[in-house]
Short mmCIF file of C-alpha atoms in Angstrom, two decimals:
data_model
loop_
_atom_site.label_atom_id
_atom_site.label_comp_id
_atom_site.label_asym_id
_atom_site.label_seq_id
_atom_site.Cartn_x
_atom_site.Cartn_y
_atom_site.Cartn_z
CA UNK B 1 10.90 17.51 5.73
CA UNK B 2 8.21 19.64 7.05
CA UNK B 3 5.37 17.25 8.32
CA UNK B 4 2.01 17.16 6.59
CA UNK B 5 0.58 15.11 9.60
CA UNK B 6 1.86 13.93 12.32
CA UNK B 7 0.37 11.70 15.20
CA UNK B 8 1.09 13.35 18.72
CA UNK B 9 0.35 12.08 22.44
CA UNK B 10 -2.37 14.82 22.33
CA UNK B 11 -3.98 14.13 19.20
CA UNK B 12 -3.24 14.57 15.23
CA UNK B 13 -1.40 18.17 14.07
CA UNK B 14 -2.07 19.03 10.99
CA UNK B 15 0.04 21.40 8.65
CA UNK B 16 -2.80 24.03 7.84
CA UNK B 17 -2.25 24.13 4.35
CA UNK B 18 -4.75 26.77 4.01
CA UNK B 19 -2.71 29.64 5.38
CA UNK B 20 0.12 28.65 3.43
CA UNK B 21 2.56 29.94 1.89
CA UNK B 22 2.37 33.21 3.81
CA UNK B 23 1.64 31.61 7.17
CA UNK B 24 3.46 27.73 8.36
CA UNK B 25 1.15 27.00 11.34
CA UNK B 26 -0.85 23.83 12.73
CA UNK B 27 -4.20 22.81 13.69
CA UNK B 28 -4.19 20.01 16.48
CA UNK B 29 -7.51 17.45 15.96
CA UNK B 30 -7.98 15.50 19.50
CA UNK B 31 -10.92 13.61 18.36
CA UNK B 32 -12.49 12.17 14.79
CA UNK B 33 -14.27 14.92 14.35
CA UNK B 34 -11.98 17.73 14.39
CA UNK B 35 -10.19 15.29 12.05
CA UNK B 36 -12.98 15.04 9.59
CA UNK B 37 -13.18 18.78 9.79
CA UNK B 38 -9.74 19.28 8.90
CA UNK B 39 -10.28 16.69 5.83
CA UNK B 40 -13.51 18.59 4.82
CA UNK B 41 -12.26 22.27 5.16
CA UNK B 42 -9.03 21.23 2.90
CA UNK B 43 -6.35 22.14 5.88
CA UNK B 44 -4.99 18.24 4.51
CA UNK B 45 -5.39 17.77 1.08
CA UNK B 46 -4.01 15.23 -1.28
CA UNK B 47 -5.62 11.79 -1.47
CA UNK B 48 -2.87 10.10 -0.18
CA UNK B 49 -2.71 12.31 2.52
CA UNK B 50 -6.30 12.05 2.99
CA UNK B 51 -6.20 8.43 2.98
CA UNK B 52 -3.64 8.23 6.14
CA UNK B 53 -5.70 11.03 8.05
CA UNK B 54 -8.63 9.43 8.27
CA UNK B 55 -6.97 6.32 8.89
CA UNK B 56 -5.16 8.15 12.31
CA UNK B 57 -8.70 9.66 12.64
CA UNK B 58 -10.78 6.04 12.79
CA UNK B 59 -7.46 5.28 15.64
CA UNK B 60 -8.30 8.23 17.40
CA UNK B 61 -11.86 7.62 17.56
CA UNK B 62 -11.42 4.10 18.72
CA UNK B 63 -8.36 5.66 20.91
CA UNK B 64 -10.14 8.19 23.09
CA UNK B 65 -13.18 5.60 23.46
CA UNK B 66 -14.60 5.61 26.83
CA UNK B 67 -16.71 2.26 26.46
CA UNK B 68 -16.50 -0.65 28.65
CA UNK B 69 -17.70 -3.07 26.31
CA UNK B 70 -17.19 -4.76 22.86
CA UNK B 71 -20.67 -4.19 21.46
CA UNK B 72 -20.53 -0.50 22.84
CA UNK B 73 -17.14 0.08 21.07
CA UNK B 74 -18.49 -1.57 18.07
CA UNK B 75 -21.07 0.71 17.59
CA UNK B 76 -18.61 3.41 18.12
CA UNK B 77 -16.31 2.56 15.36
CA UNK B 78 -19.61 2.21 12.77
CA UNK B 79 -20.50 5.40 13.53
CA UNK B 80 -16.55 7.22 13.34
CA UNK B 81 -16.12 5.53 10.37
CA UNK B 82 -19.65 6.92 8.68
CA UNK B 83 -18.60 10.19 9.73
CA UNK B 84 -14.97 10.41 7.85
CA UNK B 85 -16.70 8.63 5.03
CA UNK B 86 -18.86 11.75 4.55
CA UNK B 87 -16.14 14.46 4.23
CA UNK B 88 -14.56 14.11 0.71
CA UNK B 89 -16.19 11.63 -1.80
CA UNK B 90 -14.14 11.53 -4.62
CA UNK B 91 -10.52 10.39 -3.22
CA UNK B 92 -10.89 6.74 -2.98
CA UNK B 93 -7.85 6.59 -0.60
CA UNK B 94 -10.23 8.17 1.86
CA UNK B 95 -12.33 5.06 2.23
CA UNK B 96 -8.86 2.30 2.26
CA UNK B 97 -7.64 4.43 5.47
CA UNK B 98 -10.69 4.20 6.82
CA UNK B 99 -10.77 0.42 6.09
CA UNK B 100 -7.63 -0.53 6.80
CA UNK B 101 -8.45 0.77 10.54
CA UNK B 102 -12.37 -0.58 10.66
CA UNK B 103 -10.89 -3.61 9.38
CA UNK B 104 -8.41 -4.67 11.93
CA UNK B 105 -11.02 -3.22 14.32
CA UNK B 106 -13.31 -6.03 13.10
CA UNK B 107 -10.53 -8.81 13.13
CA UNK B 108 -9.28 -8.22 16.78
CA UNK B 109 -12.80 -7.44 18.36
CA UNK B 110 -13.67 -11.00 16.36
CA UNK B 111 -11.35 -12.41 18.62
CA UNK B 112 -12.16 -10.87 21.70
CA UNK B 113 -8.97 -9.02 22.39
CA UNK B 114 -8.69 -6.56 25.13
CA UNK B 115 -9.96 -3.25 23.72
CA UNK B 116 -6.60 -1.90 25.32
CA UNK B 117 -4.58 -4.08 23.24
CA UNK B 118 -7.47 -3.26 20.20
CA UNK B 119 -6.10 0.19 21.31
CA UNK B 120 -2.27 0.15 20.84
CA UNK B 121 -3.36 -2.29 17.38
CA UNK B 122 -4.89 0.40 15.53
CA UNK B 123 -2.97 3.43 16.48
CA UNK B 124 0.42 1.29 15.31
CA UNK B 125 -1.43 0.38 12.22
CA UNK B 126 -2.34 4.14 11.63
CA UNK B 127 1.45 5.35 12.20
CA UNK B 128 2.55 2.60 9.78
CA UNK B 129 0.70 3.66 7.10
CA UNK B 130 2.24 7.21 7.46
CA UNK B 131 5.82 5.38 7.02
CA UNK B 132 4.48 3.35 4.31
CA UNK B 133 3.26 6.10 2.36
CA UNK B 134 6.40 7.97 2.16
CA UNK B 135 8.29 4.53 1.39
CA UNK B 136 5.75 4.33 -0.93
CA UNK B 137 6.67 7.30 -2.46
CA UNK B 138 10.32 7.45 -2.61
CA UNK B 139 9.67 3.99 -4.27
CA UNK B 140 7.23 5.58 -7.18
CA UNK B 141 9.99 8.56 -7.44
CA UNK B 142 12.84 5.71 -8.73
CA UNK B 143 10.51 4.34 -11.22
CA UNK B 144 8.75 7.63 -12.18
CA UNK B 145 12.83 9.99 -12.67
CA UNK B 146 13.64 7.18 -15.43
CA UNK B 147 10.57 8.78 -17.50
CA UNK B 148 11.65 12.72 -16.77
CA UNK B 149 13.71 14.55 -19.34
CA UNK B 150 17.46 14.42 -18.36
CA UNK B 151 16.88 18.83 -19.33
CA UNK B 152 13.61 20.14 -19.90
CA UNK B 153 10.38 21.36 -18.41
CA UNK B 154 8.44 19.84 -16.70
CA UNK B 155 4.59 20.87 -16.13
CA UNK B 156 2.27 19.91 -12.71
CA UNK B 157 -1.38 20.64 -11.98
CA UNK B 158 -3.02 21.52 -8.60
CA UNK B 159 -0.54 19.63 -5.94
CA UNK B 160 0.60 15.97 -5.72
CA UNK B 161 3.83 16.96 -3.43
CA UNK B 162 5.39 16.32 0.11
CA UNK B 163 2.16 18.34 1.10
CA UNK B 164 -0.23 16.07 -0.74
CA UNK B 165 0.95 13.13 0.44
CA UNK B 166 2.97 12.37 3.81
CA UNK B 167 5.91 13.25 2.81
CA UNK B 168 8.23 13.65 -0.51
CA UNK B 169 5.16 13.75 -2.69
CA UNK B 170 3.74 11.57 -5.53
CA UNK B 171 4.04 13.45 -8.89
CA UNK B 172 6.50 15.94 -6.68
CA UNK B 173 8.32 12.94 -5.81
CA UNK B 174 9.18 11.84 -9.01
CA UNK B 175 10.75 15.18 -9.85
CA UNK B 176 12.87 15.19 -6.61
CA UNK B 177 13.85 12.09 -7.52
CA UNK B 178 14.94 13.07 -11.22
CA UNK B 179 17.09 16.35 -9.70
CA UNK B 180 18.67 14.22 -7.16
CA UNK B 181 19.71 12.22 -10.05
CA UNK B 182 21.31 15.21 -11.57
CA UNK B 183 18.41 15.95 -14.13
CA UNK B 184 18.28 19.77 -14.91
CA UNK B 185 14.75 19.80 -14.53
CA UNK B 186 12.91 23.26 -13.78
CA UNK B 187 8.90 23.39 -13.25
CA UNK B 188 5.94 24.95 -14.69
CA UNK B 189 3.19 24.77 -11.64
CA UNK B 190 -0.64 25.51 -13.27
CA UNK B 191 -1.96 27.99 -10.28
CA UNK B 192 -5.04 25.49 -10.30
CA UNK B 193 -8.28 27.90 -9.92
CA UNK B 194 -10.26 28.10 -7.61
CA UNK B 195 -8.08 26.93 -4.68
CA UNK B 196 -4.90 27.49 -6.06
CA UNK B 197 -3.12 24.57 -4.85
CA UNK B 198 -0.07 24.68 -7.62
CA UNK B 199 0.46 28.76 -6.88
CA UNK B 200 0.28 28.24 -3.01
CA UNK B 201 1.88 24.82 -2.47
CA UNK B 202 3.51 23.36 -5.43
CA UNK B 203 5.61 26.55 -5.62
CA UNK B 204 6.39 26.74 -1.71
CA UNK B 205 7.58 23.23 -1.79
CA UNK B 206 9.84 23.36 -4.77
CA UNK B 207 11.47 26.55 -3.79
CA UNK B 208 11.87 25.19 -0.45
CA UNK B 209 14.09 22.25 -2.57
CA UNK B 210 15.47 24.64 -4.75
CA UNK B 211 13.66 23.15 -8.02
CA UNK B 212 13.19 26.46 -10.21
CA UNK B 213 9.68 26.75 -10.53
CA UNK B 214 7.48 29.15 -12.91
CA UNK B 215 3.41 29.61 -11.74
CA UNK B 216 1.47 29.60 -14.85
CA UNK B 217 -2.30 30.87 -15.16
CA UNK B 218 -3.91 27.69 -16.08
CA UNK B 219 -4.62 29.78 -19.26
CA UNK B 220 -1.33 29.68 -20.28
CA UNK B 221 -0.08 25.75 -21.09
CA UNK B 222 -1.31 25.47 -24.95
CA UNK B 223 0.61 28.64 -25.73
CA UNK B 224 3.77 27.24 -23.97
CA UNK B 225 3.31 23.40 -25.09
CA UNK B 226 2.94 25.00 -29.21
CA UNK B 227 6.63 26.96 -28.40
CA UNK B 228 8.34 23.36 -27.53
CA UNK B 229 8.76 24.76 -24.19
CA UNK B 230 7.62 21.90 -21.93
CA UNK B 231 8.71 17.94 -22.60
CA UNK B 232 6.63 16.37 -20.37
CA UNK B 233 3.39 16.77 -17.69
CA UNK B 234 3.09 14.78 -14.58
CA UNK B 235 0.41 14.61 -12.10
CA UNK B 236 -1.05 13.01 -9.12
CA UNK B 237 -4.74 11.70 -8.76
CA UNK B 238 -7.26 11.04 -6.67
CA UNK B 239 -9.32 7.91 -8.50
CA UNK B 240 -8.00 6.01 -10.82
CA UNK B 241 -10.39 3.42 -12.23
CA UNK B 242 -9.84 -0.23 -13.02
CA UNK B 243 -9.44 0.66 -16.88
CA UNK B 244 -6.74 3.84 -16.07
CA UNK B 245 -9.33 6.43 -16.05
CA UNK B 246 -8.14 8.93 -13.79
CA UNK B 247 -10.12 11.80 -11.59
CA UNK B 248 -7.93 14.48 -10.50
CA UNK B 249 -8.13 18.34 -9.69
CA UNK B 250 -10.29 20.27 -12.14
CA UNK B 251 -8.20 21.15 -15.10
CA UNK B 252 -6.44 18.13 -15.17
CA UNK B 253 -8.54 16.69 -18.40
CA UNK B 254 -7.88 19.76 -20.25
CA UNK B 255 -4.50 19.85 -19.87
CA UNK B 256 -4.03 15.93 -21.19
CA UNK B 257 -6.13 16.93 -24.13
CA UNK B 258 -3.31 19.66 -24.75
CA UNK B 259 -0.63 17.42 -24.22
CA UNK B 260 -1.72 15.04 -26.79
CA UNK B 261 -2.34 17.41 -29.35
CA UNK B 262 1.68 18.49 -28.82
CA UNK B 263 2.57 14.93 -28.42
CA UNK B 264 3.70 15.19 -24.69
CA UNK B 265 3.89 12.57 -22.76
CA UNK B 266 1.36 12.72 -20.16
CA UNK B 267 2.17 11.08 -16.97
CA UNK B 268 0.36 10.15 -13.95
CA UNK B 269 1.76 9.12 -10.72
CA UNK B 270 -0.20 7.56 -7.69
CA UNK B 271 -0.05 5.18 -5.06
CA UNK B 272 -1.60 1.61 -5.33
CA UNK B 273 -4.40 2.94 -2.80
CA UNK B 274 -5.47 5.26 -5.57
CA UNK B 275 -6.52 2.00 -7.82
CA UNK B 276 -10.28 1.78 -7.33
CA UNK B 277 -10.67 -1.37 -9.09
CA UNK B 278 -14.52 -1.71 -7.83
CA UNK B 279 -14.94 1.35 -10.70
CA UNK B 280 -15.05 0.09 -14.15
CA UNK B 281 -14.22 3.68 -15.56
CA UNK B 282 -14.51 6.96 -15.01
CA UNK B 283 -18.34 7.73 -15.15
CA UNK B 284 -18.40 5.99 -12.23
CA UNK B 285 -16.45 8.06 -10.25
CA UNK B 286 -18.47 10.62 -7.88
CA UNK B 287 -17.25 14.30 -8.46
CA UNK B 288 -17.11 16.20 -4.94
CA UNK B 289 -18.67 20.13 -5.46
CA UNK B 290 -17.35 22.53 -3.63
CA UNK B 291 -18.84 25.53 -1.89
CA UNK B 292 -19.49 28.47 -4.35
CA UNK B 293 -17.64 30.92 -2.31
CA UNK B 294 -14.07 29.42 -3.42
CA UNK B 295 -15.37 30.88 -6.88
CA UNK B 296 -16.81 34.04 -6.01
CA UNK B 297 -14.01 35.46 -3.24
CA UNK B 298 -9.76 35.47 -3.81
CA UNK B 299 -8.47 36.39 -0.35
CA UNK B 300 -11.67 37.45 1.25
CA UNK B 301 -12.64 39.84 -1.34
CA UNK B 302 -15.64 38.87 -3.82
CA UNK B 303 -15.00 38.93 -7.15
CA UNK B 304 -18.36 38.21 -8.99
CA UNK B 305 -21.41 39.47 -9.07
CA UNK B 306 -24.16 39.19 -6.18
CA UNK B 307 -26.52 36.56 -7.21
CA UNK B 308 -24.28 34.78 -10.37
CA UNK B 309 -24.76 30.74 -10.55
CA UNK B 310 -21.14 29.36 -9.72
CA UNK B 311 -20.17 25.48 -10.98
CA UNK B 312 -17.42 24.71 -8.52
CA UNK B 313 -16.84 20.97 -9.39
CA UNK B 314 -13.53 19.71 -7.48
CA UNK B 315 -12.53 17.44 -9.97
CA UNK B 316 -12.59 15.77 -13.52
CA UNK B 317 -11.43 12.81 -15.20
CA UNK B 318 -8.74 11.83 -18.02
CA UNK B 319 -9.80 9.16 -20.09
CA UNK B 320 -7.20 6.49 -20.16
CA UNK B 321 -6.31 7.33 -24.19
CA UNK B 322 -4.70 10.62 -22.66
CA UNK B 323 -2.15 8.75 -19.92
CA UNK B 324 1.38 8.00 -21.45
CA UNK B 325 1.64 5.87 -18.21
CA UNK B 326 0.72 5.46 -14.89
CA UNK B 327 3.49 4.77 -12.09
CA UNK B 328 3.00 3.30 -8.65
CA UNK B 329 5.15 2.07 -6.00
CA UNK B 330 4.60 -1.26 -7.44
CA UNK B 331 5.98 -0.13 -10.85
CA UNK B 332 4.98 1.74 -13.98
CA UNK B 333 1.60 0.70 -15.51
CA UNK B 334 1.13 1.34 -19.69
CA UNK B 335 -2.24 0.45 -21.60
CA UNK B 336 -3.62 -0.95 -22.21
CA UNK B 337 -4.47 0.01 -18.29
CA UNK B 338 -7.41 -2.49 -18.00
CA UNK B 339 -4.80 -5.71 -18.72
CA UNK B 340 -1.60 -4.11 -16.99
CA UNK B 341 -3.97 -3.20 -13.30
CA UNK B 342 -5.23 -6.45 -13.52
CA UNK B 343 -1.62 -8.50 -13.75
CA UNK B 344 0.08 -5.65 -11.82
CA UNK B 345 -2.66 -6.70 -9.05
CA UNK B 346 -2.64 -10.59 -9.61
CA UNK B 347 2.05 -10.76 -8.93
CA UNK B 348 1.13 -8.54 -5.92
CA UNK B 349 -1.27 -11.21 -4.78
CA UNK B 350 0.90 -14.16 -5.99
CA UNK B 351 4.35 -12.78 -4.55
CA UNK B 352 2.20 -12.33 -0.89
CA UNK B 353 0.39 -15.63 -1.01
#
């Protein structure tokens, strides 16, 4: 399994997914903010990915601190922390890694402990979350294959893989999971304009697995649903709100509008981190806009014309009516959403209490 991330003595590497699939080479962060950078310029992408980078980047920060004192460090971790908060607004995963850090920050500097030992704390608690996400998904994988045809296609939009994620994938990983069942399940990956995250890196990652995979124009998935060619859609997210609204990549709404018309089951798979439920629905979500120039050049060369207004929103939301069902590493959620996040959230608490 080719690493996403990875925490090294000399800092974070990062898989640059940017250059792939033509080129498989890394970008080292030693500090926070070469770590934020790598969030912002998309070389990590996926929000659970996102979530455990800026996690390792808050442990860096507080890591390669040079102050003497509480107080000073203190300050410190405010200001690392504002600084990843600013690079990606819409993955909510983005602000739990950078909690789950700031918070045991808070707990063990409450207590006056050592800042070595505050130290060693947080960059243990940063690696763990890298292991728990992939346990995580490998878990969401076994509940998600019982939903995948036994033979069919299957279609994905933008990327919610192994290179989304830390490893194995969220929407990715259900698949895998379904073929190493014995499923005959080949793949239909949207290309995902403008950044072309399911041409890129949904296709490098499932022919690296041997998954056949086809690259549709994200044109092309009413004509193919209206032939009976594809029995179900699964994708990853970034959001989810607390009544199963759901902000993913930009084209994701229109393709659960098409599903429904061909009564295709419409699935969504996501970590428990991606359950926002301080957001009541999806208006309330904040949609990140990219720079124009992902619009107006492919490969370095413009394609528009000088001067042409450019929209480049990164994401949109499904309303909940579209979602067959949701599945987490906690188990598979069904609507209505509002009821089944709000008792699927009440055993956690009850069966850790």
């Amino acid at each position: 399994m080719i690493p996403t991330l990875e925490w090294l003595p000399e800092g974070v590497s990062f898989l640059d997914q940017t250059k792939l699939p033509l080129e498989e080479t890394y970008v080292l962060a030693t500090d926070y903010i070469q770590v934020a950078t790598v969030i912002r310029d998309m070389i990590v992408r996926g929000a659970p990915a996102i979530g455990v980078s800026a996690a390792m980047g808050v442990a860096l920060g507080i890591d390669r601190s040079t102050a003497a004192s509480l107080p000073e460090l203190t300050k410190e971790v405010a200001a690392i922390c504002d600084h990843l908060a600013a690079t990606r607004p819409t993955a909510v995963n983005l602000f739990w890694g950078i909690g789950e850090i700031r918070d045991l920050y808070n707990r063990l500097a409450a207590s006056n402990t050592r800042i070595a030992e505050i130290k060693s704390a947080v960059v243990a608690r940063a690696r763990q979350m890298y292991d728990e996400d992939i346990a995580a998904c490998k878990q969401m994988g076994q509940f998600g294959a019982e939903l995948m045809p036994e033979k069919g296609t299957v279609l994905t939009h933008c990327n919610a893989g192994a290179l989304a994620t830390c490893g194995y994938g969220s929407a990715l990983g259900v698949i895998r999971a379904a073929v190493e069942r014995g499923y005959q399940i080949d793949v239909f990956a949207d290309e995902t304009r403008p950044f072309l995250q399911g041409a890129r890196l949904t296709a490098w990652e499932l022919m690296k697995d041997n998954i056949p995979t086809t690259v549709l124009c994200d044109n092309m998935s009413a004509h193919l649903m209206k032939q009976g060619r594809i029995q179900a859609v699964i994708v990853g997210a970034d959001r989810i709100a607390a009544n199963g609204d759901t902000a993913n990549k930009i084209g994701t709404y229109g393709v659960s509008i098409l599903a429904k018309e061909h009564g295709i089951p419409f699935y969504v798979a996501a970590p428990w981190s991606t359950i926002d439920r301080a957001t009541a629905h999806g208006d309330e979500i904040p949609i990140e806009q990219r720079s124009a120039r992902e619009v107006t050049h492919s490969n370095g060369k413009q394609m528009t014309p000088n001067g042409v207004s450019i929209e480049n929103p990164a994401f949109d939301v499904t309303p909940f009516k579209y979602i067959t069902a949701i599945i987490t590493e906690r188990g598979i959620l069904r609507a209505p959403f509002a009821e089944s996040i709000r008792q699927m959230a009440e055993d956690k608490v009850l069966a850790t209490a």
